[in-house]
Amino acid sequence: MSAPVLQIIIGSTRPGRIGPVMAAWFAERARQQGGFDVEVLDVADFALPVFDEPHHPKSRNYTQPHTKAWSAAVDRGDAVVFVHPEYNHSVNGALKNAIDFLHGEWAHKPVSFVSYGGASGGLRAVQALKPVVSALRMYPTAAAVALAGPQRQIIDGAFVPTPEQNSAADALLDELGALTAAVSPLLDAARAA
Ligand SMILES: Cc1cc2nc3c(=O)[nH]c(=O)nc-3n(C[C@H](O)[C@H](O)[C@H](O)COP(=O)(O)O)c2cc1C
């Protein structure tokens, strides 16, 4: 049996963002953990405008090529980790917009968060995302990684973690792996329906 696909989704899109650097660290950690087939998805690559579909995403009656591409990409995943900042004490708009574009593609997937920001480590964005992912029938882990001021740890374009940050990433991955196995019958049933 092949390993479940973990999609690590980079949620920030601005020029100069640190999202890709943070995602590269976490993706490497996930590959070392070995429980998942790891894929990095970058919201910026899909050039999503502000939500512009006429129908509720529940119908999957998509009219725009960008929505169809985003839908096909997210469909491939069995579990999700959002790597995302905190903007104005909440989730950044580009990520919320990207989530809103889809519906059933998210359902019955375990989800976790690698957040970053100032002293908060992006935790207020995580708390803002939890009701959103619950509405979409995703299953959030309790374990998460919150990085306070990670810019200080970016050296020559790579994030240099502390041992504690690596341990937090491993704990997240362990919980996410167990949850992915536990809920896979629900995801399989939804895909077969
Ligand atoms: C519009 C905006 C709002 C921000 N608001 C917060 C905030 O509320 N809390 C926080 O900790 N950091 C905040 N920051 C700082 C970001 O956490 C920091 O710039 C981070 O690098 C942004 O992620 P990105 O580089 O992936 O875009 C904000 C940054 C921007 C651009």
CSV table of C-alpha atoms and ligand atoms in Angstrom, one decimal:
chain,number,residue,atom,x,y,z
A,1,MET,CA,0.0,0.0,0.0
A,2,SER,CA,1.3,3.4,-0.9
A,3,ALA,CA,1.9,6.1,1.8
A,4,PRO,CA,-0.8,8.7,2.2
A,5,VAL,CA,-0.1,12.0,0.5
A,6,LEU,CA,0.6,14.9,2.8
A,7,GLN,CA,0.1,18.3,1.2
A,8,ILE,CA,2.1,21.1,2.8
A,9,ILE,CA,0.3,24.2,1.6
A,10,ILE,CA,2.1,27.5,1.6
A,11,GLY,CA,-0.6,30.1,2.5
A,12,SER,CA,1.1,33.4,2.0
A,13,THR,CA,1.5,34.9,-1.4
A,14,ARG,CA,3.2,38.3,-1.1
A,15,PRO,CA,6.6,39.1,-2.8
A,16,GLY,CA,9.3,38.6,-0.2
A,17,ARG,CA,7.2,36.2,1.9
A,18,ILE,CA,9.0,33.7,4.1
A,19,GLY,CA,6.3,31.0,3.6
A,20,PRO,CA,8.4,28.9,1.1
A,21,VAL,CA,11.4,28.9,3.5
A,22,MET,CA,9.3,27.7,6.4
A,23,ALA,CA,7.6,25.1,4.2
A,24,ALA,CA,10.9,23.7,2.9
A,25,TRP,CA,12.0,23.1,6.5
A,26,PHE,CA,8.8,21.3,7.5
A,27,ALA,CA,8.7,19.3,4.3
A,28,GLU,CA,12.2,18.0,4.9
A,29,ARG,CA,11.2,17.1,8.4
A,30,ALA,CA,8.1,15.2,7.1
A,31,ARG,CA,10.2,13.4,4.5
A,32,GLN,CA,12.6,12.3,7.3
A,33,GLN,CA,9.7,11.1,9.4
A,34,GLY,CA,8.8,8.8,6.5
A,35,GLY,CA,5.1,8.2,7.1
A,36,PHE,CA,3.8,10.3,4.2
A,37,ASP,CA,4.4,10.9,0.5
A,38,VAL,CA,5.1,14.7,0.8
A,39,GLU,CA,4.0,17.3,-1.7
A,40,VAL,CA,4.4,21.1,-1.3
A,41,LEU,CA,1.6,23.2,-2.8
A,42,ASP,CA,2.0,26.9,-3.1
A,43,VAL,CA,-1.2,29.0,-3.2
A,44,ALA,CA,0.7,31.6,-5.1
A,45,ASP,CA,1.2,29.2,-8.0
A,46,PHE,CA,-2.5,29.1,-8.7
A,47,ALA,CA,-3.0,32.9,-9.0
A,48,LEU,CA,-6.4,32.7,-7.5
A,49,PRO,CA,-8.3,36.0,-7.7
A,50,VAL,CA,-10.8,37.0,-5.0
A,51,PHE,CA,-13.4,34.3,-5.1
A,52,ASP,CA,-15.1,34.5,-8.4
A,53,GLU,CA,-17.2,31.4,-8.8
A,54,PRO,CA,-20.9,31.8,-9.4
A,55,HIS,CA,-21.9,28.5,-7.6
A,56,HIS,CA,-21.3,27.2,-4.1
A,57,PRO,CA,-18.2,25.0,-4.2
A,58,LYS,CA,-20.3,22.2,-2.8
A,59,SER,CA,-21.6,21.6,-6.3
A,60,ARG,CA,-18.1,21.4,-7.9
A,61,ASN,CA,-19.7,23.2,-10.8
A,62,TYR,CA,-16.5,25.3,-11.4
A,63,THR,CA,-16.3,27.8,-14.2
A,64,GLN,CA,-12.8,29.1,-14.0
A,65,PRO,CA,-9.6,27.4,-15.0
A,66,HIS,CA,-7.8,28.5,-11.9
A,67,THR,CA,-10.5,26.9,-9.7
A,68,LYS,CA,-10.3,23.6,-11.7
A,69,ALA,CA,-6.5,23.6,-11.3
A,70,TRP,CA,-6.7,24.3,-7.6
A,71,SER,CA,-9.4,21.7,-7.1
A,72,ALA,CA,-7.4,19.0,-9.0
A,73,ALA,CA,-4.3,19.7,-6.9
A,74,VAL,CA,-6.0,19.6,-3.5
A,75,ASP,CA,-7.9,16.5,-4.5
A,76,ARG,CA,-4.6,14.5,-4.6
A,77,GLY,CA,-4.0,15.0,-0.9
A,78,ASP,CA,-4.9,12.7,2.0
A,79,ALA,CA,-3.8,15.1,4.8
A,80,VAL,CA,-3.0,18.8,4.9
A,81,VAL,CA,-0.6,21.0,6.8
A,82,PHE,CA,-1.0,24.7,6.3
A,83,VAL,CA,2.2,26.8,6.6
A,84,HIS,CA,0.9,30.2,7.2
A,85,PRO,CA,1.5,33.6,8.9
A,86,GLU,CA,-0.7,35.7,11.1
A,87,TYR,CA,-2.0,38.9,9.6
A,88,ASN,CA,-3.8,41.4,11.8
A,89,HIS,CA,-4.4,38.8,14.5
A,90,SER,CA,-6.1,36.4,12.1
A,91,VAL,CA,-5.6,34.2,9.1
A,92,ASN,CA,-4.1,36.0,6.0
A,93,GLY,CA,-6.7,36.7,3.4
A,94,ALA,CA,-5.0,34.8,0.5
A,95,LEU,CA,-5.2,31.5,2.5
A,96,LYS,CA,-8.8,32.0,3.6
A,97,ASN,CA,-9.7,32.8,0.0
A,98,ALA,CA,-8.0,29.7,-1.3
A,99,ILE,CA,-9.8,27.6,1.2
A,100,ASP,CA,-13.2,29.1,0.4
A,101,PHE,CA,-12.7,28.3,-3.3
A,102,LEU,CA,-13.2,24.5,-2.6
A,103,HIS,CA,-15.4,22.4,-0.4
A,104,GLY,CA,-15.6,18.6,-0.8
A,105,GLU,CA,-11.9,18.5,-1.7
A,106,TRP,CA,-11.1,19.3,1.9
A,107,ALA,CA,-13.6,17.0,3.6
A,108,HIS,CA,-12.5,14.1,5.8
A,109,LYS,CA,-8.8,15.1,5.7
A,110,PRO,CA,-6.8,15.5,8.9
A,111,VAL,CA,-5.2,19.0,9.1
A,112,SER,CA,-2.5,20.7,11.1
A,113,PHE,CA,-0.8,24.1,11.2
A,114,VAL,CA,2.7,25.4,11.1
A,115,SER,CA,2.1,29.0,11.9
A,116,TYR,CA,4.5,31.9,12.3
A,117,GLY,CA,4.4,35.6,13.3
A,118,GLY,CA,5.8,37.8,16.1
A,119,ALA,CA,5.5,36.9,19.7
A,120,SER,CA,2.2,35.1,19.1
A,121,GLY,CA,3.9,32.6,16.7
A,122,GLY,CA,0.8,33.0,14.5
A,123,LEU,CA,-1.5,31.2,17.1
A,124,ARG,CA,-4.3,33.7,16.6
A,125,ALA,CA,-4.4,32.7,12.9
A,126,VAL,CA,-4.6,29.1,13.9
A,127,GLN,CA,-7.5,29.8,16.2
A,128,ALA,CA,-9.2,31.6,13.4
A,129,LEU,CA,-8.7,28.7,11.0
A,130,LYS,CA,-10.0,26.0,13.3
A,131,PRO,CA,-13.7,26.8,12.9
A,132,VAL,CA,-13.1,27.2,9.1
A,133,VAL,CA,-11.6,23.7,8.7
A,134,SER,CA,-14.2,22.2,11.0
A,135,ALA,CA,-17.0,23.6,8.8
A,136,LEU,CA,-15.3,21.8,5.9
A,137,ARG,CA,-15.2,18.5,7.9
A,138,MET,CA,-11.5,18.5,8.2
A,139,TYR,CA,-10.0,17.1,11.4
A,140,PRO,CA,-7.5,19.3,13.2
A,141,THR,CA,-4.7,17.9,15.3
A,142,ALA,CA,-4.1,19.2,18.8
A,143,ALA,CA,-0.3,19.3,18.1
A,144,ALA,CA,0.8,22.2,16.0
A,145,VAL,CA,4.0,24.2,15.4
A,146,ALA,CA,4.0,27.9,16.3
A,147,LEU,CA,7.1,29.9,15.4
A,148,ALA,CA,7.7,33.3,17.0
A,149,GLY,CA,10.0,35.6,15.0
A,150,PRO,CA,11.4,32.9,12.7
A,151,GLN,CA,13.0,35.5,10.5
A,152,ARG,CA,15.9,35.6,13.0
A,153,GLN,CA,16.5,31.9,12.3
A,154,ILE,CA,16.7,32.2,8.5
A,155,ILE,CA,20.3,32.0,7.5
A,156,ASP,CA,21.4,31.9,3.8
A,157,GLY,CA,17.8,31.4,2.8
A,158,ALA,CA,17.1,28.3,5.0
A,159,PHE,CA,15.4,28.1,8.4
A,160,VAL,CA,17.7,26.8,11.1
A,161,PRO,CA,15.5,25.2,13.7
A,162,THR,CA,16.1,24.7,17.4
A,163,PRO,CA,15.9,21.1,18.7
A,164,GLU,CA,12.5,22.0,20.3
A,165,GLN,CA,11.1,23.2,17.0
A,166,ASN,CA,12.1,20.0,15.3
A,167,SER,CA,10.5,18.0,18.2
A,168,ALA,CA,7.3,20.0,17.8
A,169,ALA,CA,7.3,19.2,14.1
A,170,ASP,CA,7.8,15.5,14.7
A,171,ALA,CA,5.0,15.4,17.3
A,172,LEU,CA,2.7,17.1,14.8
A,173,LEU,CA,3.6,14.6,12.1
A,174,ASP,CA,3.1,11.6,14.5
A,175,GLU,CA,-0.3,12.8,15.5
A,176,LEU,CA,-1.2,13.6,11.9
A,177,GLY,CA,-0.1,10.1,10.8
A,178,ALA,CA,-2.2,8.4,13.4
A,179,LEU,CA,-5.2,10.5,12.6
A,180,THR,CA,-4.8,10.0,8.8
A,181,ALA,CA,-4.9,6.2,9.3
A,182,ALA,CA,-7.9,6.4,11.6
A,183,VAL,CA,-10.1,8.5,9.3
A,184,SER,CA,-9.0,7.0,6.0
A,185,PRO,CA,-12.3,4.9,5.8
A,186,LEU,CA,-14.2,8.2,5.8
A,187,LEU,CA,-12.1,9.7,3.1
A,188,ASP,CA,-12.2,6.6,1.0
A,189,ALA,CA,-16.0,6.5,1.4
A,190,ALA,CA,-16.4,10.1,0.4
A,191,ARG,CA,-14.2,9.6,-2.7
A,192,ALA,CA,-16.2,6.5,-3.7
A,193,ALA,CA,-19.5,8.3,-3.4
B,1,LIG,C1,-0.5,42.7,6.5
B,1,LIG,C2,0.4,42.1,7.6
B,1,LIG,C3,-0.2,42.0,8.9
B,1,LIG,C4,0.6,41.4,9.9
B,1,LIG,N1,0.0,41.2,11.1
B,1,LIG,C5,0.6,40.5,12.0
B,1,LIG,C6,0.0,40.1,13.2
B,1,LIG,O1,-1.1,40.4,13.5
B,1,LIG,N2,0.7,39.4,14.1
B,1,LIG,C7,2.0,38.9,13.9
B,1,LIG,O2,2.5,38.2,14.7
B,1,LIG,N3,2.6,39.3,12.8
B,1,LIG,C8,2.0,40.1,11.8
B,1,LIG,N4,2.6,40.4,10.7
B,1,LIG,C9,4.0,40.0,10.5
B,1,LIG,C10,4.1,38.7,9.8
B,1,LIG,O3,3.9,37.6,10.7
B,1,LIG,C11,5.5,38.5,9.2
B,1,LIG,O4,5.7,39.6,8.3
B,1,LIG,C12,5.5,37.3,8.4
B,1,LIG,O5,6.8,37.2,7.8
B,1,LIG,C13,4.5,37.3,7.3
B,1,LIG,O6,4.4,36.1,6.6
B,1,LIG,P1,4.9,36.0,5.1
B,1,LIG,O7,6.3,36.5,5.0
B,1,LIG,O8,4.8,34.5,4.7
B,1,LIG,O9,4.0,36.9,4.3
B,1,LIG,C14,1.9,41.0,9.6
B,1,LIG,C15,2.4,41.1,8.4
B,1,LIG,C16,1.7,41.7,7.4
B,1,LIG,C17,2.3,41.8,6.0
